[in-house]
CSV table of N, CA and C in Angstrom, one decimal:
chain,number,residue,atom,x,y,z
A,1385,MET,N,13.8,-15.2,2.0
A,1385,MET,CA,13.1,-14.8,3.2
A,1385,MET,C,11.7,-15.5,3.2
A,1386,VAL,N,11.4,-16.1,4.3
A,1386,VAL,CA,10.0,-16.7,4.4
A,1386,VAL,C,9.3,-16.1,5.5
A,1387,LEU,N,8.1,-15.6,5.3
A,1387,LEU,CA,7.3,-15.0,6.3
A,1387,LEU,C,6.5,-16.0,7.0
A,1388,SER,N,6.1,-15.7,8.2
A,1388,SER,CA,5.2,-16.6,8.9
A,1388,SER,C,3.8,-16.5,8.3
A,1389,ARG,N,3.0,-17.5,8.7
A,1389,ARG,CA,1.6,-17.5,8.2
A,1389,ARG,C,0.9,-16.2,8.7
A,1390,ARG,N,1.1,-15.8,9.9
A,1390,ARG,CA,0.5,-14.6,10.4
A,1390,ARG,C,0.8,-13.4,9.6
A,1391,TRP,N,2.1,-13.2,9.3
A,1391,TRP,CA,2.5,-12.0,8.5
A,1391,TRP,C,1.9,-12.1,7.1
A,1392,ALA,N,1.9,-13.3,6.5
A,1392,ALA,CA,1.3,-13.5,5.2
A,1392,ALA,C,-0.2,-13.1,5.2
A,1393,LEU,N,-0.9,-13.6,6.2
A,1393,LEU,CA,-2.3,-13.3,6.4
A,1393,LEU,C,-2.5,-11.8,6.6
A,1394,PHE,N,-1.6,-11.1,7.3
A,1394,PHE,CA,-1.7,-9.7,7.5
A,1394,PHE,C,-1.5,-9.0,6.2
A,1395,LEU,N,-0.6,-9.4,5.3
A,1395,LEU,CA,-0.4,-8.8,4.0
A,1395,LEU,C,-1.6,-8.9,3.1
A,1396,VAL,N,-2.2,-10.1,3.2
A,1396,VAL,CA,-3.4,-10.3,2.4
A,1396,VAL,C,-4.5,-9.4,2.9
A,1397,GLY,N,-4.6,-9.3,4.2
A,1397,GLY,CA,-5.6,-8.4,4.7
A,1397,GLY,C,-5.4,-6.9,4.3
A,1398,VAL,N,-4.2,-6.5,4.3
A,1398,VAL,CA,-3.9,-5.1,3.8
A,1398,VAL,C,-4.3,-4.9,2.4
A,1399,GLY,N,-4.0,-6.0,1.6
A,1399,GLY,CA,-4.4,-5.9,0.1
A,1399,GLY,C,-5.9,-5.8,0.0
A,1400,ILE,N,-6.6,-6.6,0.8
A,1400,ILE,CA,-8.1,-6.6,0.7
A,1400,ILE,C,-8.6,-5.2,1.2
A,1401,TRP,N,-8.1,-4.8,2.3
A,1401,TRP,CA,-8.5,-3.5,2.9
A,1401,TRP,C,-8.3,-2.4,1.9
A,1402,THR,N,-7.2,-2.4,1.2
A,1402,THR,CA,-7.0,-1.4,0.2
A,1402,THR,C,-8.1,-1.3,-0.9
A,1403,TRP,N,-8.5,-2.5,-1.3
A,1403,TRP,CA,-9.5,-2.6,-2.4
A,1403,TRP,C,-10.9,-2.3,-1.8
A,1404,VAL,N,-11.1,-2.4,-0.5
A,1404,VAL,CA,-12.4,-2.0,0.1
A,1404,VAL,C,-12.5,-0.5,0.2
A,1405,ILE,N,-11.4,0.1,0.7
A,1405,ILE,CA,-11.4,1.6,1.1
A,1405,ILE,C,-11.2,2.5,-0.1
A,1406,TRP,N,-10.2,2.3,-0.9
A,1406,TRP,CA,-9.9,3.3,-2.0
A,1406,TRP,C,-10.9,3.5,-3.1
A,1407,PRO,N,-11.6,2.4,-3.5
A,1407,PRO,CA,-12.7,2.7,-4.5
A,1407,PRO,C,-13.8,3.6,-4.0
A,1408,ARG,N,-14.1,3.4,-2.7
A,1408,ARG,CA,-15.1,4.2,-2.1
A,1408,ARG,C,-14.7,5.7,-2.0
A,1409,PHE,N,-13.4,5.9,-1.7
A,1409,PHE,CA,-12.8,7.2,-1.7
A,1409,PHE,C,-12.8,7.8,-3.1
A,1410,ALA,N,-12.6,7.0,-4.1
A,1410,ALA,CA,-12.6,7.5,-5.5
A,1410,ALA,C,-14.0,8.0,-5.8
A,1411,VAL,N,-15.0,7.4,-5.4
A,1411,VAL,CA,-16.4,7.8,-5.7
A,1411,VAL,C,-16.7,9.2,-5.0
A,1412,ALA,N,-16.2,9.3,-3.7
A,1412,ALA,CA,-16.4,10.5,-3.0
A,1412,ALA,C,-15.6,11.7,-3.7
A,1413,ILE,N,-14.4,11.4,-4.2
A,1413,ILE,CA,-13.7,12.5,-4.9
A,1413,ILE,C,-14.4,12.9,-6.2
A,1414,TRP,N,-14.9,11.9,-6.9
A,1414,TRP,CA,-15.6,12.1,-8.1
A,1414,TRP,C,-16.8,13.0,-7.9
A,1415,GLN,N,-17.5,12.8,-6.8
A,1415,GLN,CA,-18.7,13.5,-6.5
A,1415,GLN,C,-18.5,14.9,-5.8
A,1416,ASP,N,-17.3,15.2,-5.5
A,1416,ASP,CA,-16.9,16.4,-4.9
A,1416,ASP,C,-16.9,17.6,-5.9
A,1417,PRO,N,-17.6,18.6,-5.6
A,1417,PRO,CA,-17.7,19.8,-6.6
A,1417,PRO,C,-16.3,20.4,-6.9
A,1418,ARG,N,-15.4,20.2,-5.9
A,1418,ARG,CA,-14.0,20.8,-6.2
A,1418,ARG,C,-13.3,20.0,-7.3
A,1419,SER,N,-13.8,18.9,-7.7
A,1419,SER,CA,-13.1,18.1,-8.7
A,1419,SER,C,-13.4,18.6,-10.1
A,1420,TRP,N,-14.4,19.5,-10.2
A,1420,TRP,CA,-14.8,20.0,-11.5
A,1420,TRP,C,-14.8,21.5,-11.6
A,1421,ALA,N,-14.3,22.0,-12.8
A,1421,ALA,CA,-14.1,23.4,-12.9
A,1421,ALA,C,-15.4,24.2,-12.8
A,1422,SER,N,-16.5,23.6,-13.2
A,1422,SER,CA,-17.8,24.3,-13.1
A,1422,SER,C,-18.4,24.2,-11.8
A,1423,GLY,N,-17.9,23.4,-10.9
A,1423,GLY,CA,-18.5,23.2,-9.6
A,1423,GLY,C,-19.6,22.2,-9.6
A,1424,THR,N,-20.0,21.7,-10.7
A,1424,THR,CA,-21.1,20.7,-10.8
A,1424,THR,C,-20.4,19.3,-11.2
A,1425,VAL,N,-20.9,18.3,-10.5
A,1425,VAL,CA,-20.3,17.0,-10.7
A,1425,VAL,C,-20.3,16.5,-12.1
A,1426,ALA,N,-19.2,16.1,-12.6
A,1426,ALA,CA,-19.0,15.6,-14.0
A,1426,ALA,C,-19.4,16.6,-15.1
A,1427,ASP,N,-19.3,17.8,-14.8
A,1427,ASP,CA,-19.6,18.9,-15.7
A,1427,ASP,C,-18.4,19.8,-15.8
A,1428,GLY,N,-17.8,20.0,-17.0
A,1428,GLY,CA,-16.7,20.8,-17.2
A,1428,GLY,C,-15.4,20.0,-17.1
A,1429,ALA,N,-14.3,20.7,-17.1
A,1429,ALA,CA,-13.0,20.1,-17.0
A,1429,ALA,C,-12.6,19.6,-15.6
A,1430,PRO,N,-11.9,18.5,-15.5
A,1430,PRO,CA,-11.5,18.1,-14.2
A,1430,PRO,C,-10.4,19.0,-13.7
A,1431,THR,N,-10.4,19.2,-12.4
A,1431,THR,CA,-9.4,20.1,-11.8
A,1431,THR,C,-8.2,19.4,-11.3
A,1432,SER,N,-7.2,20.1,-10.8
A,1432,SER,CA,-6.0,19.4,-10.3
A,1432,SER,C,-6.4,18.6,-9.0
A,1433,PHE,N,-7.4,19.1,-8.3
A,1433,PHE,CA,-7.9,18.3,-7.1
A,1433,PHE,C,-8.2,16.9,-7.5
A,1434,LEU,N,-8.9,16.7,-8.6
A,1434,LEU,CA,-9.3,15.4,-9.1
A,1434,LEU,C,-8.1,14.6,-9.6
A,1435,TRP,N,-7.2,15.2,-10.3
A,1435,TRP,CA,-6.1,14.5,-10.9
A,1435,TRP,C,-5.1,14.1,-9.8
A,1436,VAL,N,-4.9,14.9,-8.8
A,1436,VAL,CA,-4.0,14.5,-7.7
A,1436,VAL,C,-4.5,13.4,-6.9
A,1437,HIS,N,-5.8,13.4,-6.6
A,1437,HIS,CA,-6.4,12.3,-5.9
A,1437,HIS,C,-6.5,11.0,-6.8
A,1438,ALA,N,-6.7,11.2,-8.0
A,1438,ALA,CA,-6.8,10.0,-8.9
A,1438,ALA,C,-5.4,9.3,-8.9
A,1439,LEU,N,-4.3,10.1,-9.0
A,1439,LEU,CA,-3.0,9.6,-8.9
A,1439,LEU,C,-2.7,8.9,-7.6
A,1440,LEU,N,-3.2,9.5,-6.5
A,1440,LEU,CA,-3.0,8.9,-5.2
A,1440,LEU,C,-3.8,7.6,-5.1
A,1441,ILE,N,-5.0,7.6,-5.6
A,1441,ILE,CA,-5.8,6.4,-5.5
A,1441,ILE,C,-5.2,5.3,-6.4
A,1442,GLY,N,-4.7,5.6,-7.6
A,1442,GLY,CA,-4.1,4.6,-8.4
A,1442,GLY,C,-2.9,4.0,-7.8
A,1443,ALA,N,-2.0,4.9,-7.2
A,1443,ALA,CA,-0.8,4.4,-6.6
A,1443,ALA,C,-1.1,3.5,-5.4
A,1444,SER,N,-2.1,3.9,-4.6
A,1444,SER,CA,-2.5,3.1,-3.4
A,1444,SER,C,-3.0,1.7,-3.8
A,1445,LEU,N,-3.8,1.7,-4.9
A,1445,LEU,CA,-4.4,0.4,-5.4
A,1445,LEU,C,-3.2,-0.5,-5.9
A,1446,ALA,N,-2.3,0.1,-6.6
A,1446,ALA,CA,-1.2,-0.7,-7.1
A,1446,ALA,C,-0.3,-1.2,-6.0
A,1447,ILE,N,0.0,-0.4,-5.0
A,1447,ILE,CA,0.8,-0.9,-3.8
A,1447,ILE,C,0.0,-1.9,-3.1
A,1448,GLY,N,-1.3,-1.7,-2.8
A,1448,GLY,CA,-2.1,-2.7,-2.1
A,1448,GLY,C,-2.2,-4.0,-2.8
A,1449,THR,N,-2.3,-4.0,-4.1
A,1449,THR,CA,-2.4,-5.2,-4.9
A,1449,THR,C,-1.1,-6.0,-4.8
A,1450,THR,N,0.0,-5.2,-4.9
A,1450,THR,CA,1.4,-5.9,-4.8
A,1450,THR,C,1.5,-6.5,-3.4
A,1451,VAL,N,1.1,-5.8,-2.4
A,1451,VAL,CA,1.2,-6.3,-1.0
A,1451,VAL,C,0.3,-7.6,-0.8
A,1452,GLY,N,-0.9,-7.5,-1.4
A,1452,GLY,CA,-1.8,-8.7,-1.3
A,1452,GLY,C,-1.2,-9.9,-2.0
A,1453,VAL,N,-0.7,-9.7,-3.2
A,1453,VAL,CA,-0.1,-10.8,-4.0
A,1453,VAL,C,1.1,-11.4,-3.2
A,1454,LEU,N,2.0,-10.5,-2.7
A,1454,LEU,CA,3.1,-11.0,-1.9
A,1454,LEU,C,2.6,-11.8,-0.7
A,1455,GLY,N,1.5,-11.4,0.0
A,1455,GLY,CA,1.0,-12.1,1.1
A,1455,GLY,C,0.5,-13.5,0.7
A,1456,ILE,N,-0.2,-13.5,-0.5
A,1456,ILE,CA,-0.7,-14.8,-1.0
A,1456,ILE,C,0.5,-15.8,-1.2
A,1457,ARG,N,1.5,-15.2,-1.9
A,1457,ARG,CA,2.7,-16.1,-2.2
A,1457,ARG,C,3.4,-16.5,-0.9
A,1458,ALA,N,3.5,-15.6,0.1
A,1458,ALA,CA,4.1,-16.0,1.3
A,1458,ALA,C,3.3,-17.1,2.0
A,1459,TRP,N,2.0,-16.9,2.0
A,1459,TRP,CA,1.1,-17.9,2.6
A,1459,TRP,C,1.3,-19.3,2.0
A,1460,LEU,N,1.4,-19.3,0.7
A,1460,LEU,CA,1.6,-20.6,0.0
A,1460,LEU,C,2.9,-21.3,0.3
A,1461,VAL,N,3.9,-20.5,0.4
A,1461,VAL,CA,5.3,-21.0,0.7
A,1461,VAL,C,5.3,-21.5,2.2
A,1462,ALA,N,4.7,-20.7,3.1
A,1462,ALA,CA,4.6,-21.1,4.5
A,1462,ALA,C,3.8,-22.4,4.7
A,1463,ARG,N,2.7,-22.5,3.9
A,1463,ARG,CA,1.9,-23.7,4.0
A,1463,ARG,C,2.7,-25.0,3.5
A,1464,ARG,N,3.4,-24.8,2.4
A,1464,ARG,CA,4.2,-25.9,1.9
A,1464,ARG,C,5.3,-26.4,2.9
A,1465,GLN,N,5.9,-25.4,3.5
A,1465,GLN,CA,7.0,-25.7,4.5
A,1465,GLN,C,6.4,-26.4,5.8
A,1466,ALA,N,5.2,-26.2,6.1
A,1466,ALA,CA,4.6,-26.7,7.3
A,1466,ALA,C,4.3,-28.2,7.1
A,1467,PHE,N,4.3,-28.7,5.9
A,1467,PHE,CA,4.0,-30.1,5.7
A,1467,PHE,C,5.3,-30.9,5.5
């Protein structure tokens, strides 16, 4: 299957968007008092709130990276076929 250049560019954009948004969300979760048993940032044991969000962030970054790489590969194939 060969994707059009537009779809390839869209996939690359999704990959970039993922890496722009999710790290910022990770910082917000880290700084949330609900992430720590003591209620103070980075003090005490991490709570399930932190672990669940860390898993969500990790999975989203992995999926976004995969989508971005597929978009780059699709772009290169579409470019080669255009010539």
